[in-house]
Short mmCIF file of C-alpha atoms in Angstrom, two decimals:
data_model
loop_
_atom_site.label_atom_id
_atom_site.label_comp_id
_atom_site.label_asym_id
_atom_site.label_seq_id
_atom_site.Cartn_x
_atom_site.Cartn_y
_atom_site.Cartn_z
CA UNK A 16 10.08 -7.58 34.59
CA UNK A 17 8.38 -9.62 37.26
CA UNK A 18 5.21 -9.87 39.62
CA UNK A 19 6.27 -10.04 42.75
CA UNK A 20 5.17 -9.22 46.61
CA UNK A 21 7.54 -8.35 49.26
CA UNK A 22 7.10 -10.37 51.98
CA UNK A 23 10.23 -9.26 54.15
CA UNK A 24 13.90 -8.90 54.74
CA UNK A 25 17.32 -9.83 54.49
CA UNK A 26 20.11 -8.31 57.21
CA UNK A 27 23.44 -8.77 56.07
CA UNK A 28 26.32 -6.81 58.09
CA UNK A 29 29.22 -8.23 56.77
CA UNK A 30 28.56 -7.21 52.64
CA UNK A 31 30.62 -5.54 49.64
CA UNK A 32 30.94 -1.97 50.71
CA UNK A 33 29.15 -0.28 47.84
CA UNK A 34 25.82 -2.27 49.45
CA UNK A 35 26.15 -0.48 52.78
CA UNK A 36 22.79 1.61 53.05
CA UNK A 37 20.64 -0.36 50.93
CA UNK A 38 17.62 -1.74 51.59
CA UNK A 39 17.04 -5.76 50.77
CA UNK A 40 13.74 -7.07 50.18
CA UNK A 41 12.66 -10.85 49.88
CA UNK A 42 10.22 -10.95 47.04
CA UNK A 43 7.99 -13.83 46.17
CA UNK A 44 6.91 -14.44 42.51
CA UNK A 45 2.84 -13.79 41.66
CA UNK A 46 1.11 -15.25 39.45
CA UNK A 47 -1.77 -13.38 37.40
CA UNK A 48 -4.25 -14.34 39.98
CA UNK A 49 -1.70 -12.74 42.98
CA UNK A 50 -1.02 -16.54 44.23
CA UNK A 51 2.64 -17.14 45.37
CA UNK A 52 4.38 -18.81 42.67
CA UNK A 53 7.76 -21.05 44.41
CA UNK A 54 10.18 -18.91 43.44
CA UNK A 55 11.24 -15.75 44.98
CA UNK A 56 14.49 -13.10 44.63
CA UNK A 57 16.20 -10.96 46.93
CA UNK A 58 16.07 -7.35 45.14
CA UNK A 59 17.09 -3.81 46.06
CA UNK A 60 14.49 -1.34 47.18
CA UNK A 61 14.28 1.86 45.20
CA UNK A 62 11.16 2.79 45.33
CA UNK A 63 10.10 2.99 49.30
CA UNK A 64 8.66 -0.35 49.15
CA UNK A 65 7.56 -2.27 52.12
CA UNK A 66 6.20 -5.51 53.11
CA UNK A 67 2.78 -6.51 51.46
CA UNK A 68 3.58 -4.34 48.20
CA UNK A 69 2.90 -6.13 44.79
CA UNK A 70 5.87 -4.73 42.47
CA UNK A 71 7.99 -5.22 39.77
CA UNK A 72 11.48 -6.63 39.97
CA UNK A 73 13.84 -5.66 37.03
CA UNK A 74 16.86 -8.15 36.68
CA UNK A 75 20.24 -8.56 35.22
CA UNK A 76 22.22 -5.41 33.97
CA UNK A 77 18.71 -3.75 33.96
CA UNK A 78 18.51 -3.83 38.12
CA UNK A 79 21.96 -1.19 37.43
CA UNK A 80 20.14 1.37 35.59
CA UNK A 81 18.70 3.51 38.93
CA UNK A 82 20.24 6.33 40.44
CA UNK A 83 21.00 3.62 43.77
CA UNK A 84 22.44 0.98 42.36
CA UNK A 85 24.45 2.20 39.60
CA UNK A 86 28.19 0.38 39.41
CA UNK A 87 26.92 -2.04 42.25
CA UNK A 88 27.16 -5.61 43.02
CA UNK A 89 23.20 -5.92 42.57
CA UNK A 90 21.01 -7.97 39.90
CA UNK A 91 17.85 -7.77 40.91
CA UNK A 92 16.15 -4.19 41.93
CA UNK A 93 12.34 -3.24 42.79
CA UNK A 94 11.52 -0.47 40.45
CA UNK A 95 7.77 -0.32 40.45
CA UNK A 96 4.87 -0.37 42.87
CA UNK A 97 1.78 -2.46 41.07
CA UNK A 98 -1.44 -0.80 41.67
CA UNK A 99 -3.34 -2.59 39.01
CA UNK A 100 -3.44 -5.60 37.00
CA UNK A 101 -5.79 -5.11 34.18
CA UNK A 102 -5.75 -8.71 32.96
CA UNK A 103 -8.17 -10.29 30.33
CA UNK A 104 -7.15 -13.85 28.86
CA UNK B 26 20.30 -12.15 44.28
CA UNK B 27 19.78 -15.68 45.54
CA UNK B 28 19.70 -17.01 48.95
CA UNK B 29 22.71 -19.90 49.11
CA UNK B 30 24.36 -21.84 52.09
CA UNK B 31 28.31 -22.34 51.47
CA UNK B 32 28.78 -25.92 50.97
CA UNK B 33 32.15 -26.36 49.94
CA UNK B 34 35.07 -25.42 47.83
CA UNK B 35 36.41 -25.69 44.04
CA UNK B 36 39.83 -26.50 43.94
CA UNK B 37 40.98 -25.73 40.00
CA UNK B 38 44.92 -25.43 39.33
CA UNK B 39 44.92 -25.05 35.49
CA UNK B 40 42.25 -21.67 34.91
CA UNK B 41 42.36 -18.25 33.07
CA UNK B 42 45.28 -15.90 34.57
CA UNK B 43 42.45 -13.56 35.88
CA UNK B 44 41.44 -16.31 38.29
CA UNK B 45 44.24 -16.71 40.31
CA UNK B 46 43.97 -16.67 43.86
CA UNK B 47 40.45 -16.23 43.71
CA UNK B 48 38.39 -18.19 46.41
CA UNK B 49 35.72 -20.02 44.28
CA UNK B 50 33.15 -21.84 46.70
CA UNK B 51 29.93 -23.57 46.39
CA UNK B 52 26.98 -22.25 47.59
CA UNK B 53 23.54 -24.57 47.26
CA UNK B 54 20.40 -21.93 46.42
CA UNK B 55 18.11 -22.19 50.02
CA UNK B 56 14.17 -21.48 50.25
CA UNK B 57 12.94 -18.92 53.09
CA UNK B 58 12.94 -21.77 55.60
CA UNK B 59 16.60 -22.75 55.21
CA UNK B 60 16.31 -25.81 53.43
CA UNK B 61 18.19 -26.66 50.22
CA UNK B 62 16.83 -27.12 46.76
CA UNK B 63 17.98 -28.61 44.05
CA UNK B 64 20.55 -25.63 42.35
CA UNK B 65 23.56 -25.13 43.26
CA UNK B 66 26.39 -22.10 41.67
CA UNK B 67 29.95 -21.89 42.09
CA UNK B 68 30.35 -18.19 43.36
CA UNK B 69 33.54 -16.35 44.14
CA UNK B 70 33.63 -15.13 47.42
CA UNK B 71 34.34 -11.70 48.36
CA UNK B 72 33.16 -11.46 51.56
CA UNK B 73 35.25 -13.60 53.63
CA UNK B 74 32.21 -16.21 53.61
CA UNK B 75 33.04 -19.78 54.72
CA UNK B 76 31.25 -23.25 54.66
CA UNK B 77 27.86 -23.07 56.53
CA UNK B 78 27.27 -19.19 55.90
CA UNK B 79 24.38 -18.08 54.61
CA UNK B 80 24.94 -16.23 51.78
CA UNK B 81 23.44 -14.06 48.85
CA UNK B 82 24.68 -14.37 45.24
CA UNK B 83 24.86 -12.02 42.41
CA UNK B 84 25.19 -13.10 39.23
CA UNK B 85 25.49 -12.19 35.20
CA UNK B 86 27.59 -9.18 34.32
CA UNK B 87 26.64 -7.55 38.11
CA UNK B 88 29.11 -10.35 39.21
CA UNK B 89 31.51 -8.15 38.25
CA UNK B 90 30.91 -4.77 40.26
CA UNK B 91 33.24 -5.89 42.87
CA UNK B 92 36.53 -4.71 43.01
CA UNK B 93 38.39 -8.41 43.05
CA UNK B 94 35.89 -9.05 39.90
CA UNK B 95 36.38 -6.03 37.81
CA UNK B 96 36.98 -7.56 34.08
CA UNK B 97 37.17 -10.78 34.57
CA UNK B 98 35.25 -14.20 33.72
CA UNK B 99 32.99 -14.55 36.51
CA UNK B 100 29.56 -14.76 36.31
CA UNK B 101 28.69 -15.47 40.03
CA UNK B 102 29.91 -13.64 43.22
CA UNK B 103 29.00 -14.13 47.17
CA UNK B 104 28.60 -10.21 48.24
CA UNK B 105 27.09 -10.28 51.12
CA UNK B 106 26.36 -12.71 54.32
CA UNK B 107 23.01 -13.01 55.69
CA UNK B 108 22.68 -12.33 59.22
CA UNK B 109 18.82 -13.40 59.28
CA UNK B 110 15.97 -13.04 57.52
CA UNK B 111 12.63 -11.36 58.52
CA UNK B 112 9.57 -13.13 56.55
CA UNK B 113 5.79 -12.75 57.02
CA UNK B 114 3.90 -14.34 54.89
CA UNK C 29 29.76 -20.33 37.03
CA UNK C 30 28.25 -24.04 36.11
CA UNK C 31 29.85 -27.33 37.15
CA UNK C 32 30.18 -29.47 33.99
CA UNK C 33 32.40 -32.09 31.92
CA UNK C 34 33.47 -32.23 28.72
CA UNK C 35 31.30 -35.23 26.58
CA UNK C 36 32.21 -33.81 22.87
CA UNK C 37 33.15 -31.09 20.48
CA UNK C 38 30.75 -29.48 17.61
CA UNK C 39 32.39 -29.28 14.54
CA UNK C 40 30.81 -26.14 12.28
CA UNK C 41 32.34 -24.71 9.23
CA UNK C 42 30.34 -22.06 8.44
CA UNK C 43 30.04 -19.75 11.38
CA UNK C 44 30.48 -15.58 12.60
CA UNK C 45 34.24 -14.98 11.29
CA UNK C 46 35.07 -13.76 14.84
CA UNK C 47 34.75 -17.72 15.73
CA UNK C 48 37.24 -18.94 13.65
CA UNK C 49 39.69 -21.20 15.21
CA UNK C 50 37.78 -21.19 18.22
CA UNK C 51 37.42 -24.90 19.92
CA UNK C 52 33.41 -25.56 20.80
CA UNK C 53 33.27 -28.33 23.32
CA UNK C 54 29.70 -29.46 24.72
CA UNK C 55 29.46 -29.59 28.44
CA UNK C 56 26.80 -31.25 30.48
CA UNK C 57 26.13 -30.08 33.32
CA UNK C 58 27.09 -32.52 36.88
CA UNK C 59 25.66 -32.29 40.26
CA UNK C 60 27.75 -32.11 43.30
CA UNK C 61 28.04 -36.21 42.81
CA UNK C 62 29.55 -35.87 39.50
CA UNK C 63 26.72 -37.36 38.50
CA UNK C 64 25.11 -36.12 34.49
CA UNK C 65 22.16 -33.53 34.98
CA UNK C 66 19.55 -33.05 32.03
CA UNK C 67 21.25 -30.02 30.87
CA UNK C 68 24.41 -29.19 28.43
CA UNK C 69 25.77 -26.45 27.13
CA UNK C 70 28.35 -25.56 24.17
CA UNK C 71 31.26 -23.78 25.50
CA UNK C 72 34.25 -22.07 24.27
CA UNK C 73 37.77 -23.54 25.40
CA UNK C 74 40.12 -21.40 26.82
CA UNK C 75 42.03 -23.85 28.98
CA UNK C 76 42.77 -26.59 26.81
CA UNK C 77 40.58 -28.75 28.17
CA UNK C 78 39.64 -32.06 27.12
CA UNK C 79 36.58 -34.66 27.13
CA UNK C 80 36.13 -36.30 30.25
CA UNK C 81 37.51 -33.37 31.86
CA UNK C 82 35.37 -31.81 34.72
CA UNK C 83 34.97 -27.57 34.30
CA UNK C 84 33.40 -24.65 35.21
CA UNK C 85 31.48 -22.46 32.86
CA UNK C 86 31.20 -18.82 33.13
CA UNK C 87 28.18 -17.65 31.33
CA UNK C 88 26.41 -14.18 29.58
CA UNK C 89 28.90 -11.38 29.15
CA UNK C 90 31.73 -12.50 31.81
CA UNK C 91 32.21 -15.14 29.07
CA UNK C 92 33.56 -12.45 27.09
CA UNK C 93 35.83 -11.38 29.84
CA UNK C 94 38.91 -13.70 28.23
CA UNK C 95 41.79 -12.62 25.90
CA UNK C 96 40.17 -15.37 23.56
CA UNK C 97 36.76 -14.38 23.65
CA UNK C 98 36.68 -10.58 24.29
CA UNK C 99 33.82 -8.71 21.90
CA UNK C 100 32.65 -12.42 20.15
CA UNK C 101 29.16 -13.61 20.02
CA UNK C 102 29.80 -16.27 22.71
CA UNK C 103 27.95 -16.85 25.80
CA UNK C 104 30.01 -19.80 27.21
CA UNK C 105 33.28 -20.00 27.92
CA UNK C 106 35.10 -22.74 29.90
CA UNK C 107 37.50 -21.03 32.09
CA UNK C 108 38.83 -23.59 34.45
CA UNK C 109 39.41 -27.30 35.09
CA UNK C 110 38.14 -28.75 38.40
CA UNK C 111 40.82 -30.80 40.57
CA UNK C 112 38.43 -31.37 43.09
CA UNK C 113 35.06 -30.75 44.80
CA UNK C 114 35.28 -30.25 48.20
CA UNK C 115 31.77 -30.43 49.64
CA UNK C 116 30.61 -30.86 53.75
CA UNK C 117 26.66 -30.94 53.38
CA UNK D 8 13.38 -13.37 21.60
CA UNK D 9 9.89 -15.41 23.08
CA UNK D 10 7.21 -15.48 21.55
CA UNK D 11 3.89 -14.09 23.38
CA UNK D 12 0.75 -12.47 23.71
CA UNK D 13 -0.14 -9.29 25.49
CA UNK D 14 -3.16 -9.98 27.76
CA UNK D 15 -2.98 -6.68 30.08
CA UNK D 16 -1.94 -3.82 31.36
CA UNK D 17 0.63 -3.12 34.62
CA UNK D 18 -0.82 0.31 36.66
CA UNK D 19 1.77 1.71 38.36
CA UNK D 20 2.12 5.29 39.67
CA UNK D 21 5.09 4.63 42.04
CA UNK D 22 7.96 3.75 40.01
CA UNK D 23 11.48 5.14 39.18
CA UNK D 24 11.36 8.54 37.44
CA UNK D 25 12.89 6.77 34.28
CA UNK D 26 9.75 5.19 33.32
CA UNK D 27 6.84 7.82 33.85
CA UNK D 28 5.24 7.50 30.42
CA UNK D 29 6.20 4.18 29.80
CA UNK D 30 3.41 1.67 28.93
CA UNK D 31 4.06 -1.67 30.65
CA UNK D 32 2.30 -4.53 28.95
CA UNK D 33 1.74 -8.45 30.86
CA UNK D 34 3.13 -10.41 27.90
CA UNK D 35 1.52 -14.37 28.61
CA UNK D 36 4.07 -16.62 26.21
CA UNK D 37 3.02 -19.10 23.70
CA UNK D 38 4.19 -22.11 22.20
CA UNK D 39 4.08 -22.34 18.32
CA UNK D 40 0.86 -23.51 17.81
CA UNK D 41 0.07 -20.04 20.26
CA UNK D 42 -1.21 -21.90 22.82
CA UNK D 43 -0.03 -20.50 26.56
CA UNK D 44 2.57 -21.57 28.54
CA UNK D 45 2.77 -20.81 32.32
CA UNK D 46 5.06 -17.93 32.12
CA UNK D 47 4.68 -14.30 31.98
CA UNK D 48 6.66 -11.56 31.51
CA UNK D 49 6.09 -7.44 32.11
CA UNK D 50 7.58 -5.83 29.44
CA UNK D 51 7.63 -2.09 27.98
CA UNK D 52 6.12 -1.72 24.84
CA UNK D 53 7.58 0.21 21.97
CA UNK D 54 5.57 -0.93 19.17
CA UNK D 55 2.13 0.11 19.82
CA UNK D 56 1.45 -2.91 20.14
CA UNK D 57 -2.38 -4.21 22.74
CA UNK D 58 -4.24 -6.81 24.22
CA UNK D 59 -4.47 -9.95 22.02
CA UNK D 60 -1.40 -8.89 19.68
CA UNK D 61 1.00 -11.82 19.42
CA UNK D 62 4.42 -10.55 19.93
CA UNK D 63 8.23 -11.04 19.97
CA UNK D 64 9.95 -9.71 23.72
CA UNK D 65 13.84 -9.01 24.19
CA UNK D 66 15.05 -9.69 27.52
CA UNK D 67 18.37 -8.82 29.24
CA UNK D 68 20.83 -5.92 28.40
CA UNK D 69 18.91 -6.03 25.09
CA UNK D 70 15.67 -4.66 26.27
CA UNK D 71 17.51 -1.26 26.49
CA UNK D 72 18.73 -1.05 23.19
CA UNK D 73 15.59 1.12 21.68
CA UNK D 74 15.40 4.61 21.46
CA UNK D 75 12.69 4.22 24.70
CA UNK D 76 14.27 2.13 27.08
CA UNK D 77 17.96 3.28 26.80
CA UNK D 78 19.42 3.62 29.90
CA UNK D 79 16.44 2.68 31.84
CA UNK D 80 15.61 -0.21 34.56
CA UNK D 81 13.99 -1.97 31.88
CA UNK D 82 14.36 -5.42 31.21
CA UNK D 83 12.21 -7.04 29.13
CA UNK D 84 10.45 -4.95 25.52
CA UNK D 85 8.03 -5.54 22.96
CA UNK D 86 9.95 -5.12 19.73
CA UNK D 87 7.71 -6.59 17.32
CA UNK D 88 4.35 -7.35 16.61
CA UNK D 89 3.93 -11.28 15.06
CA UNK D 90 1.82 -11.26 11.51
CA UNK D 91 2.43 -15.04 11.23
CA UNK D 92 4.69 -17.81 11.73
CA UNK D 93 5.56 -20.49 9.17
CA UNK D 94 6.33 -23.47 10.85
CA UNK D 95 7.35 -26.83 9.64
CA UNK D 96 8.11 -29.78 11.93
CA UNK E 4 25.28 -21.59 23.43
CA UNK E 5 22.53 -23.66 22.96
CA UNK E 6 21.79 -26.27 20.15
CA UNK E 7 18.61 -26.24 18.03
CA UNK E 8 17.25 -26.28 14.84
CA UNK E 9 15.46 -24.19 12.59
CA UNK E 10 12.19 -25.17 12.22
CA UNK E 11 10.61 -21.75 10.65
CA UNK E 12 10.12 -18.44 10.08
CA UNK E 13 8.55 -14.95 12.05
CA UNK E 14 7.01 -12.50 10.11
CA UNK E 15 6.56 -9.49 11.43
CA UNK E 16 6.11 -6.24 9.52
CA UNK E 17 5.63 -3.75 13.18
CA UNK E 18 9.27 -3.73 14.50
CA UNK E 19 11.48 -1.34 15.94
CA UNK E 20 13.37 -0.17 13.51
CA UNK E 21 16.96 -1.20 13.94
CA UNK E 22 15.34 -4.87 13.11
CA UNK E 23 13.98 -4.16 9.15
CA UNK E 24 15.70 -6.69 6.92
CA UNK E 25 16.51 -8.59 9.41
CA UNK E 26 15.77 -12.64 9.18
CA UNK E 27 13.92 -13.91 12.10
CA UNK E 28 14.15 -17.60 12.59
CA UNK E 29 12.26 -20.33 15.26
CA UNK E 30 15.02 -22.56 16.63
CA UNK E 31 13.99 -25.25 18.50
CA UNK E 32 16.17 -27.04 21.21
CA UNK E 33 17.88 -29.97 20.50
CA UNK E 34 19.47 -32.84 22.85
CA UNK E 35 22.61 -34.64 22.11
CA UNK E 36 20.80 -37.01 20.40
CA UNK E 37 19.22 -34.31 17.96
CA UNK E 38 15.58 -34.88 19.52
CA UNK E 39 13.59 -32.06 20.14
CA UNK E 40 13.39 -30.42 23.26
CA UNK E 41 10.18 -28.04 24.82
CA UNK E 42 11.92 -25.13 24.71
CA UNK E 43 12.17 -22.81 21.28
CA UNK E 44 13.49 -19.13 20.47
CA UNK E 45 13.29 -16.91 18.48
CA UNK E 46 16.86 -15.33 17.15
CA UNK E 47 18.28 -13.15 14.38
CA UNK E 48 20.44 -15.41 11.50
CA UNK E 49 23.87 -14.10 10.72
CA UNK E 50 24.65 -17.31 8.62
CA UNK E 51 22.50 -17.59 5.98
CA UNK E 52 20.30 -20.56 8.09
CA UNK E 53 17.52 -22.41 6.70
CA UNK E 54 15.13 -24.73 7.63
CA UNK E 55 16.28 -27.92 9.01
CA UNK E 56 19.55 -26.67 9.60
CA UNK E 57 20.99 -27.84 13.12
CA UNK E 58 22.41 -24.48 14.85
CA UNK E 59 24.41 -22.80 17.59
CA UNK E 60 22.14 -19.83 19.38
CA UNK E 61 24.06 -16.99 21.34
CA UNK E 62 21.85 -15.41 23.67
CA UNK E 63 21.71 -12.07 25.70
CA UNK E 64 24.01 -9.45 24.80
CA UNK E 65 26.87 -11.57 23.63
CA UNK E 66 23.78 -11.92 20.80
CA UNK E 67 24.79 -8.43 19.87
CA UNK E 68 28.43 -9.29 19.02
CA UNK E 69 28.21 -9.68 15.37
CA UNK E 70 28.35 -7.02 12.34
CA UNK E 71 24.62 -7.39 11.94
CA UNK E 72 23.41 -6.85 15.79
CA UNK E 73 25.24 -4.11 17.13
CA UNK E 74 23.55 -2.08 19.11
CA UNK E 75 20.22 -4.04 18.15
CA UNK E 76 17.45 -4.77 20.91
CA UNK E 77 18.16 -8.68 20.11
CA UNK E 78 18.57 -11.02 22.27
CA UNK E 79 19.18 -14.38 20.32
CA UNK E 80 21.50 -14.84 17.73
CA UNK E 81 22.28 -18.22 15.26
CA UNK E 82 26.15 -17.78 14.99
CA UNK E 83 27.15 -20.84 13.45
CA UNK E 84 25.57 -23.98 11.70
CA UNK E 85 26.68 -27.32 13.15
CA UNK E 86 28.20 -30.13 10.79
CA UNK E 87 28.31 -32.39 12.94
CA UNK E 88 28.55 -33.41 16.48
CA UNK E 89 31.37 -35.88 18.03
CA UNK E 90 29.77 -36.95 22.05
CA UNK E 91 31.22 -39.90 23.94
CA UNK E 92 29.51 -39.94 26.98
#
């Protein structure tokens, strides 16, 4: 998975039907020091996340294995909330 | 997904049966600002999107939760058009 | 899916059984200028393409998604020739 | 797989149901004299394996193939702890 | 697929399960002109591979589309050994 932080989000009206509902979440790669790295994804919310939250994106097939986006158009979903980074290198 | 402006258009006559009449367009990846980067996919479009939309892109096997996709060789698809994006960061 | 041409074939007898038979072509990969990126990839045929031909590339499972290719270890399939580009940027 | 080295632990307490219990391990990866690259990667661990092991991660659709992570959002999995590498180049 | 060559072994003794007796390999990439590249992986040999062979890596779950990987959490698979290469670019 990856360290992200949300940092806001995408409207989209016109979109495949099963997406209707969903929320969509820009999300900015971290680093381990919590510095914005230059990439970033836009990933389903599944967890009540909301701007500011460091979290983990899942990707590929993976972002498919959640009760919301099961059989969807999605690759990329938010399925974890970081509290901590216990980091010693 | 990625963030992508429609750019343009593939035009392929001779391409596997489960391709036909498929849309496939070209959509350059976009940083929060709007500005292009360097990538660039060939998505196809299910969504009605046309040159200069904003898009997002899913790709890998997800590319094929769509019902025009279903089964077949495609590994990118536009499935939703971005009305605007919120960012604070 | 990738843009690419065809540069070259790999030739390699001993290989998975399910592969038999099965024409590798090497594809580099071309920005919207035609011109050659860094990158290349080895790709099955399933258009009869050619070198010098320009393709697209499907890639991860969808290039399994082809009579020719369905339930092989392959990750790369060529499943159309390019005509034309049609790009307004 | 990639090759890497655990150097923490992810804390998270909100996080889909499918992964209470899971341990989620910051994997830093290594080139083959096992000195670290930029990238990281969180991945579930399945082997037991802690801080300072060197270790192999699966990525993709193959991350769920162990009897832990089947079915889950998971993406990326320790599935082996490195004793040593013989290299020669 | 990518090209590469074998340039060693993994050892690894603490593995899931499904991987015992199972030859891991380091493949490093190759360019067209058979100079290494930065990037290595680590996949699973199918064709009786040795050192110094020049190879053909399938990656993600097409990796899992041979006798030996079924069902296996691997991502990376050597499914052929190249003879030769024919590149007129």
């Amino acid at each position: 998975m990856v360290l992200g932080k949300v940092v806001g989000t995408v409207w989209a009206t016109r979109k495949d039907e099963e997406l209707v509902g969903m929320k969509l979440l820009i999300v900015r790669h971290l680093d381990l020091q919590y510095r914005f790295r230059e990439a970033f994804v836009v990933a389903v919310d599944t967890v009540q996340a909301g701007v500011g939250d460091v979290v983990l994106v899942c990707s590929g097939s993976s972002a498919r294995q959640t009760a919301q986006t099961k059989n969807k158009p999605v690759d990329a979903v938010i399925m974890a909330v970081v509290d901590k980074l216990d980091v010693s290198d």
